[in-house]
Every structure is written in C-alpha cells, then in structure tokens.
Amino acid sequence: MQHERSEAAFEAAQTYIAGGVNSPVRAFKSVGGSPVFINEASGARITDIDGNQYIDFVGSWGPMVVGHAHPDVVNMLQSLVGRGTSFGAPTELETDLARRVVEMVPSIDRVRFVNSGTEATMTAIRLARAATGRPKIVKFGGCYHGHSDSLLANAGSGMMTLGIPSSPGVTEGTVADTITIPFNSLPDVKEVFHEVGDQVAAVILEPVAGNMGVIPPAIGFLQGLRDMTRENGSLLIFDEVISGFRLAPGGAQEYYGVTPDLTCLGKVVGGGLPVGAFGGRADLMEQLAPTGPVYQAGTLAGNPLAMGAGIATLEILSQPEAYRKLDSLGEMLERGLRDAASRAGVPVHVNRVGSMMTGFFQTGPVTNFESAAKSDTGRYGAYHRAMLEQGIYLAPSQFEATFVSLAHTEADIAAAGEAAAKALASV
Ligand code: KE4
C-alpha cells in the first residue's frame, strides 16, 4: 500500500491543527508511522485518501456499532438536515431519544443530553457531590472518563494521599479529592471506605474497562462496589460511554445485573454524531437546573441531527438477534486471534466481553492497569503496521479496544484472522 496523500495531508494538517489531529490517539504516536486520512466509509469498511480500503475494527472508537453510513441513519439525517440544524430550543426528537434511553437502561429514569462523554462524566460527578454533600470521588487506575480536570488524576503515593494530576495544567487542588485505586481490587475499596467513607460522594468506573485495553470486572467486583457504596451513602456511577448499548440494550449494567445510581453514556447513543448523556433516578436528576440548583448547560446539547442519528441507531439495535450477532462475531474474532498467535508462537493474551476485545502482547492474565502495562507495546506497534498493510484497521494503541459491528461478516472476521497469522509471523 502507498500512503503518499495521507502523509502529505498530515504535514498540511500540522500547519493549522495542534499535532495535526483533533484527538491525540489519532496521530499514531504509540504505534509509529503516519496516520491515514479517511475519505469515506460504508458498513465495516473505511477508505483512505490514497484509495486504500480497510476492514475497520476501530469503528470511530465505538459509536459505529451498526456500521458506517447505515442507510437508516443516513436517511434520518437527510430527512432532518433541510429543516434546520440547531434551534437552541426543545424538539420532540430529544424526547424520543430520551424515552428510548429510559426504556433500555435499567438505572435511568431521567436523562440529560450533552455533547460528549467528557461532559457526561464531568457533570455526573458534580451532581453526585451536590446530592451527597461530600467532596471525594473514587476512580480506578487505567479507567478513562474523558478529560475534565478532576478526572485527570493518578494515584497518590499512598492510597489516601492526594491525587496527582495526570496532565500539566491540572492543579493539585483540583485532584485533591480524587482517590485513584487499582481496578478489580475490592480490598482497596474497602480500605478507602474504612478511612474516608463518610467523605466519598461517588465511585466511578468503566464497568468493563476499555481504556487500558479491555479488562472485564472480576467476579463479584461490581456487586461488591454496589454493596459498599450503598452501605456508605455514596453513589455508584457507571461510565458506560463504551459499553452502553454495545454489550446489551441496557449495557454492562444489564449484562452483569448490577444497577448503578448514575450512568454516563456517549458514542453509540449519538450514532456517530456528538452526543453524551447521563441519567439516573428522578430524585437525583431533578436536582439539575432548571428544577434544581446543580448547574449544567450546552448550546448544542440535544442537537436535532445528533438526536436523529441516535434514534436511528438504537432502532437498528432493537432488532431481534442484534446482540447475539455482535457476540458471535466477537467470539469468532477472538478465536481467530488466539489461533493465529498460537500458530506463530507469539504470546497474545485476549480479553473479550461481547463485541469488544483486546489482544495484549504478553502471556497475561490482564486484570488491571499494572498487569496491562506489562504488554510489549513495541511488538504491538509492528503488528498494527503489518495489519494495516493487509487492509485491517486496528486501534493505534495497545491500550484500546477492538470493536466489531453488525456490518461485519464472518468473511471479514476470517480475513482478519488470516491477516493476523501473517502479521504475527513477521513481528
Ligand atoms: P468523549 O469526551 O471522547 O466523547 O468521551 C470520553 C470518554 C469517557 N468515558 C469512556 C469510557 C471513554 O472511552 C471515553 C472516550 N474514549 C476514547 C478512547 N477509548 C475516545 C477516543 C479519543 O479520545 O479520541
């Protein structure tokens, strides 16, 4: 494959856009090489500006669970765009999508739409602090909840010590009330509640981690968090920006049967347009302005085009067998990667939940950030490049998820397995 136009486009982009990209991971820094610039996409395929076509296993980092340019989504947008794109006033489209979210997600009686997952989690923790009158937030190392200041925190030296900013520009004061502990460790959660339980407003987590690679919750972990937060008068927040509407109609909380107090959503709920959302019990959500004192607002929140794309996407996902098909394709992809790694004699540990998975370049197990960090990222980079050259588009980072969609076919999955066998033989 040649990538001359993408390379020139990346040069040009860097003249005007910081780093040449509008989100860091797109720059291919952790895998090497120059990012490919996309010209168009349809179904499970994307085509770059050099005319190279790829089977897409990134899916825009999760939103494209029904495939790119699905006719029902395109038709919905075409029916709306000529009637105006934004009014800054309520529309019935917002109520339609809100009704679907409330009907599908067990924890949500009321929802508020925002423009990104970052806004959803940022506001959910503000609401939790207001509702409980408590300052502290507990999060887990390796879980990513967007880039709001108080969630850009790493663990302090000791568990109870102040959070450490994970980015310049985030002040120590801002993360002083953010406690970061290891994922899947109930004893650490128990210790936090023993020490400062009466100060903890909420525990927030990805119920299935996707941002340190895919890491499922340990058996009993989610229920343990549910029990300890309830006992301590703290709220449990599931960040389902990735898992929402992907693992089941009701996301991970339906998949695992554990209901949080607040849920954050994004990606799939917007069908590829900018939508985030958060929701929970009515008594919590009614504390938001204008019915309550907790402030949140947004010019483009509930944008009619975005609502339309979300409505069309959730409608497609309501078809019978949708989730069985997603899980079956995910299982086939996992099996293909395991077989390829075994034949090549390359240690790849695969974690998968439904249609999201990660092949960690190590022997495993991978149960938290510390174990994920043992992966051979250099070897992953070589694998990524070898797969790209065979027309398979994977996440440009070892610590992300591989996604399948309803648009992938068994032939696509088989092709990815064959490409993996060749790629692994060369890394
Ligand atoms: P956004 O602000 O990017 O819409 O959502 C932030 C976010 C919140 N919670 C979870 C669990 C998330 O995964 C994300 C964003 N995910 C990343 C990659 N996994 C988006 C890709 C990017 O940053 O470019």
XYZ file of C-alpha atoms and ligand atoms in Angstrom:
451
model
C 0.000 0.000 0.000
C 1.140 3.575 -0.599
C 0.176 6.410 1.724
C 1.594 9.451 -0.072
C -1.577 11.559 0.093
C -2.148 10.756 3.765
C 1.453 11.676 4.588
C 1.124 14.986 2.726
C -2.237 15.620 4.389
C -0.721 15.024 7.822
C 2.044 17.524 7.042
C -0.539 20.087 5.979
C -2.778 19.408 8.976
C 0.103 20.117 11.359
C 0.359 23.624 9.920
C -3.055 24.534 11.288
C -4.131 21.917 13.863
C -2.227 21.196 17.090
C -0.341 17.967 16.402
C -2.255 17.619 13.142
C -5.145 15.875 14.877
C -8.162 16.771 16.965
C -7.667 13.903 19.396
C -4.177 12.659 20.349
C -4.566 8.927 19.807
C -5.320 9.529 16.102
C -1.696 10.618 15.495
C -0.394 7.009 15.578
C 2.357 8.086 18.017
C 2.297 4.867 20.052
C 2.431 2.560 17.011
C 4.662 4.614 14.707
C 4.069 5.647 11.136
C 1.824 8.390 9.848
C -1.945 8.365 10.351
C -4.096 7.504 7.366
C -6.610 10.197 6.435
C -10.055 8.797 5.764
C -12.074 9.733 2.702
C -15.235 7.699 3.259
C -16.699 4.667 4.982
C -19.561 2.252 4.497
C -20.601 -0.748 6.567
C -17.485 -2.374 8.034
C -15.093 -0.676 5.593
C -13.221 2.602 5.531
C -11.271 4.023 2.591
C -8.348 6.425 2.947
C -7.464 9.320 0.638
C -4.919 7.136 -1.182
C -7.746 4.793 -2.103
C -6.674 2.031 0.298
C -9.648 0.140 1.763
C -9.612 -1.427 5.221
C -11.880 -3.623 7.300
C -12.491 -1.302 10.264
C -12.166 -2.670 13.823
C -12.000 0.794 15.464
C -15.495 1.944 14.492
C -14.693 5.538 15.473
C -13.755 4.168 18.958
C -17.157 2.555 19.468
C -20.010 4.650 18.017
C -20.292 2.754 14.716
C -21.753 -0.421 16.232
C -24.279 -0.737 13.371
C -21.640 0.058 10.730
C -20.684 3.201 8.845
C -23.261 5.156 6.796
C -26.074 2.783 7.683
C -28.940 3.606 5.258
C -31.424 4.127 8.104
C -29.084 6.639 9.795
C -28.309 8.424 6.518
C -31.995 8.625 5.585
C -32.856 10.009 9.032
C -30.183 12.713 8.728
C -31.237 13.589 5.174
C -34.847 13.961 6.345
C -33.767 16.371 9.089
C -30.907 18.463 7.738
C -33.066 20.579 5.390
C -35.326 21.627 8.280
C -32.552 23.379 10.185
C -29.611 22.054 12.144
C -29.878 23.711 15.567
C -32.503 25.782 17.326
C -31.390 26.157 20.949
C -34.938 25.221 21.810
C -36.575 21.909 22.703
C -37.561 19.439 19.984
C -39.563 16.207 20.154
C -36.519 14.344 18.835
C -34.887 14.821 22.251
C -37.919 13.317 23.968
C -37.939 10.389 21.535
C -34.283 9.508 22.182
C -34.689 10.119 25.933
C -37.640 7.722 26.038
C -35.558 5.012 24.323
C -32.674 5.548 26.777
C -35.020 5.378 29.792
C -36.706 2.236 28.436
C -33.376 0.489 27.678
C -31.072 1.427 30.594
C -32.149 -0.013 33.992
C -30.703 2.789 36.166
C -32.088 5.695 34.148
C -35.460 7.290 34.982
C -34.389 10.742 33.760
C -31.617 11.653 31.341
C -29.785 14.823 30.277
C -28.067 15.002 26.875
C -24.709 16.730 26.468
C -22.152 16.796 23.628
C -19.502 14.272 24.705
C -18.642 11.555 27.162
C -16.351 14.021 28.917
C -19.259 16.342 29.630
C -21.379 13.424 30.803
C -18.919 12.189 33.427
C -17.882 15.705 34.461
C -21.483 16.594 35.229
C -22.346 13.241 36.823
C -19.668 13.728 39.468
C -20.787 17.328 40.053
C -24.318 16.024 40.619
C -23.053 13.268 42.934
C -21.103 15.787 45.044
C -24.153 18.053 45.242
C -26.581 15.261 46.053
C -24.424 13.790 48.829
C -22.786 16.978 50.098
C -19.489 15.081 50.022
C -16.244 16.042 48.235
C -14.358 12.865 47.354
C -14.553 10.809 44.153
C -13.053 7.300 43.876
C -11.844 6.169 40.455
C -9.671 3.308 39.218
C -6.241 3.377 37.619
C -6.448 2.844 33.866
C -10.090 3.833 33.626
C -10.541 6.911 31.429
C -13.585 9.130 31.831
C -12.743 11.947 29.421
C -10.533 14.954 30.045
C -12.282 17.023 32.727
C -9.764 18.265 35.271
C -10.847 16.359 38.358
C -10.813 13.066 36.490
C -7.283 13.575 35.101
C -5.721 12.179 38.277
C -3.290 9.398 39.079
C -2.957 7.532 42.334
C -1.051 9.317 45.060
C 1.907 7.596 46.728
C -0.370 6.185 49.410
C -3.987 5.405 48.725
C -5.238 8.172 50.991
C -2.733 10.706 49.743
C -3.896 13.468 47.465
C -4.447 12.598 43.823
C -1.641 13.531 41.447
C -2.505 15.489 38.297
C -2.075 13.292 35.197
C -1.654 16.319 32.968
C 0.114 19.664 33.208
C -2.466 22.377 33.699
C -4.443 20.298 36.192
C -3.742 21.675 39.664
C -3.108 19.604 42.777
C -6.064 21.337 44.367
C -8.322 20.168 41.574
C -7.478 16.493 42.091
C -7.067 16.672 45.874
C -10.444 14.989 46.293
C -9.886 12.322 43.631
C -8.777 8.959 45.019
C -7.376 6.501 42.471
C -7.084 2.790 43.349
C -6.402 -0.400 41.391
C -9.219 -1.780 39.205
C -10.766 -5.063 40.347
C -9.496 -4.678 43.926
C -12.360 -4.800 46.442
C -9.949 -4.810 49.447
C -8.622 -1.410 48.330
C -12.175 -0.100 48.005
C -12.959 -1.426 51.467
C -9.907 0.376 52.887
C -10.938 3.676 51.285
C -14.407 3.407 52.760
C -12.939 2.465 56.130
C -10.672 5.518 56.103
C -12.777 8.240 54.443
C -16.106 6.603 53.612
C -18.172 9.474 55.001
C -16.422 11.858 52.566
C -16.949 9.782 49.401
C -19.590 11.255 47.089
C -19.254 8.557 44.458
C -17.272 5.704 42.988
C -16.964 5.972 39.194
C -15.723 3.235 36.883
C -15.993 1.723 33.473
C -17.892 -1.490 34.392
C -15.899 -3.146 31.610
C -12.638 -1.249 31.233
C -11.889 -0.286 27.636
C -9.171 2.349 28.020
C -6.340 0.180 29.296
C -7.321 -2.394 26.773
C -10.429 -4.451 27.550
C -10.496 -5.717 31.135
C -13.687 -7.350 32.455
C -14.775 -6.836 36.072
C -13.614 -9.632 38.363
C -16.394 -11.900 39.610
C -18.170 -10.077 42.440
C -16.390 -6.763 41.832
C -19.392 -4.801 40.543
C -21.766 -6.213 43.159
C -19.152 -5.510 45.855
C -18.994 -1.874 44.754
C -22.791 -1.699 44.705
C -22.988 -3.041 48.273
C -20.188 -0.857 49.701
C -21.435 2.381 48.127
C -24.973 1.720 49.341
C -23.734 0.930 52.880
C -21.731 4.185 52.937
C -24.318 6.513 51.439
C -22.099 7.065 48.386
C -23.318 6.903 44.796
C -22.166 4.334 42.239
C -21.554 5.778 38.754
C -21.105 3.501 35.733
C -19.275 5.171 32.891
C -20.885 3.250 30.016
C -19.651 5.539 27.257
C -18.157 2.445 25.577
C -20.251 -0.429 26.998
C -23.607 1.363 26.759
C -25.892 -0.136 24.079
C -22.904 -2.307 22.997
C -22.905 -5.196 25.490
C -26.694 -5.362 25.767
C -29.621 -2.969 25.224
C -29.038 -1.904 28.848
C -25.257 -2.004 28.594
C -22.977 -3.584 31.190
C -25.497 -2.988 33.983
C -27.928 -5.306 32.181
C -25.147 -7.709 31.101
C -23.893 -8.152 34.712
C -27.149 -7.446 36.568
C -25.775 -4.620 38.745
C -27.633 -1.289 38.728
C -25.685 1.922 39.499
C -27.176 5.190 40.760
C -25.983 7.221 37.762
C -24.932 6.147 34.259
C -22.821 8.059 31.738
C -23.287 7.406 28.024
C -21.758 8.540 24.739
C -20.566 7.104 21.423
C -23.371 4.692 20.335
C -26.136 6.934 21.730
C -25.216 9.562 19.112
C -24.869 7.154 16.196
C -21.641 8.872 15.109
C -22.735 12.445 15.873
C -21.654 14.305 19.014
C -23.830 13.111 21.889
C -23.086 12.332 25.521
C -25.695 11.645 28.162
C -26.036 10.942 31.856
C -29.003 9.754 33.825
C -30.303 8.085 36.936
C -33.072 8.192 39.493
C -35.525 11.074 39.109
C -34.793 12.374 42.629
C -31.136 12.783 41.652
C -31.646 14.188 38.167
C -34.271 16.723 39.247
C -31.520 18.430 41.278
C -30.144 19.709 37.945
C -31.042 23.194 36.724
C -33.686 24.350 35.987
C -35.591 22.200 38.510
C -32.706 22.193 40.975
C -29.560 24.152 41.818
C -26.892 21.977 40.144
C -25.774 23.822 37.045
C -25.135 22.273 33.621
C -25.866 23.677 30.170
C -24.889 23.374 26.499
C -25.605 25.288 23.302
C -25.764 22.179 21.145
C -26.968 19.716 23.771
C -29.790 17.634 22.317
C -28.954 18.791 18.789
C -31.712 17.561 16.464
C -29.398 15.922 13.891
C -27.486 14.114 16.640
C -30.722 13.010 18.263
C -31.897 11.676 14.897
C -28.716 9.646 14.365
C -29.063 8.232 17.875
C -32.732 7.341 17.378
C -31.995 5.544 14.102
C -29.053 3.670 15.662
C -30.963 2.471 18.733
C -33.829 1.428 16.452
C -31.454 -0.785 14.470
C -30.088 -2.242 17.705
C -33.623 -3.122 18.804
C -33.871 -5.718 16.026
C -34.029 -9.252 17.411
C -30.711 -11.118 17.438
C -28.615 -7.914 17.173
C -26.661 -8.611 20.362
C -26.396 -12.331 19.704
C -24.827 -11.481 16.330
C -22.421 -8.966 17.895
C -21.326 -11.515 20.487
C -20.968 -14.289 17.914
C -18.760 -12.119 15.672
C -16.704 -11.093 18.710
C -16.232 -14.728 19.701
C -15.129 -15.612 16.167
C -12.624 -12.729 16.104
C -11.205 -13.787 19.483
C -10.841 -17.387 18.336
C -9.097 -16.285 15.131
C -6.571 -14.166 17.019
C -5.877 -16.869 19.592
C -5.320 -19.456 16.826
C -3.026 -17.095 14.884
C -0.944 -16.260 17.974
C -0.652 -19.907 18.918
C 0.475 -20.905 15.408
C 3.014 -18.042 15.312
C 4.260 -18.803 18.824
C 3.685 -15.161 19.839
C 2.248 -14.614 23.351
C -1.041 -12.725 22.973
C -3.481 -12.678 25.881
C -7.029 -11.922 24.719
C -9.685 -10.311 26.941
C -13.145 -10.067 25.405
C -16.646 -9.081 26.501
C -19.208 -9.371 23.730
C -18.166 -7.242 20.742
C -15.226 -5.502 22.430
C -11.841 -7.139 22.946
C -8.089 -6.576 23.221
C -5.139 -8.808 22.354
C -2.430 -7.919 24.872
C 1.079 -8.732 23.667
C 2.025 -10.717 26.758
C 1.150 -14.020 28.419
C -1.393 -12.473 30.858
C -3.519 -12.526 32.873
C -4.516 -8.869 32.471
C -6.791 -7.765 35.306
C -5.779 -4.143 35.984
C -3.584 -1.322 34.676
C -0.419 -2.651 36.307
C -0.758 -6.001 34.516
C -1.821 -4.383 31.227
C 1.316 -2.204 31.332
C 3.486 -5.327 31.056
C 2.449 -5.673 27.398
C 5.067 -5.453 24.646
C 3.893 -2.188 23.059
C 6.736 -2.232 20.531
C 5.590 -5.593 19.221
C 2.001 -4.327 19.153
C 3.156 -1.385 17.019
C 4.794 -3.728 14.500
C 1.630 -5.859 14.458
C -0.552 -2.777 13.902
C 1.546 -1.725 10.892
C 1.585 -5.237 9.437
C -2.199 -5.461 9.765
C -2.715 -2.007 8.241
C -0.697 -3.033 5.176
C -3.008 -6.053 4.805
C -6.120 -3.867 4.896
C -7.064 -4.359 8.539
C -7.566 -1.151 10.525
C -6.875 -1.617 14.262
C -6.660 0.834 17.146
C -3.282 2.653 17.013
C -2.598 1.788 20.649
C -2.175 -1.429 22.641
C -4.383 0.052 25.350
C -7.616 0.411 23.380
C -10.428 -1.898 22.333
C -11.054 -3.746 19.105
C -14.721 -3.452 18.104
C -16.932 -5.468 15.771
C -20.244 -4.175 14.400
C -23.447 -5.532 12.897
C -21.949 -4.678 9.494
C -19.017 -7.128 9.849
C -19.470 -10.504 8.154
C -17.976 -13.852 9.033
C -15.835 -13.470 5.909
C -14.482 -10.168 7.303
C -13.629 -11.852 10.596
C -11.977 -14.776 8.813
C -9.922 -12.335 6.716
C -8.775 -10.599 9.896
C -7.707 -13.944 11.337
C -5.683 -14.808 8.239
C -4.072 -11.356 8.243
C -3.233 -11.764 11.935
C -1.499 -15.081 11.229
C 0.698 -13.397 8.592
C 1.314 -10.318 10.724
C 2.246 -12.306 13.830
C 4.669 -14.405 11.821
C 6.514 -11.201 10.930
C 6.689 -9.366 14.297
P -15.504 11.755 24.732
O -15.357 13.050 25.506
O -14.254 11.409 23.935
O -16.795 11.703 23.890
O -15.711 10.578 25.813
C -14.742 10.433 26.822
C -14.810 9.006 27.339
C -15.473 8.769 28.541
N -15.585 7.512 29.036
C -15.069 6.453 28.367
C -15.218 5.091 28.959
C -14.388 6.643 27.142
O -13.864 5.571 26.495
C -14.258 7.933 26.611
C -13.521 8.209 25.312
N -12.870 7.086 24.723
C -11.706 7.393 23.913
C -10.954 6.130 23.503
N -11.277 4.961 24.169
C -12.124 8.164 22.694
C -11.052 8.262 21.625
C -10.313 9.567 21.712
O -10.010 10.041 22.832
O -10.016 10.094 20.620
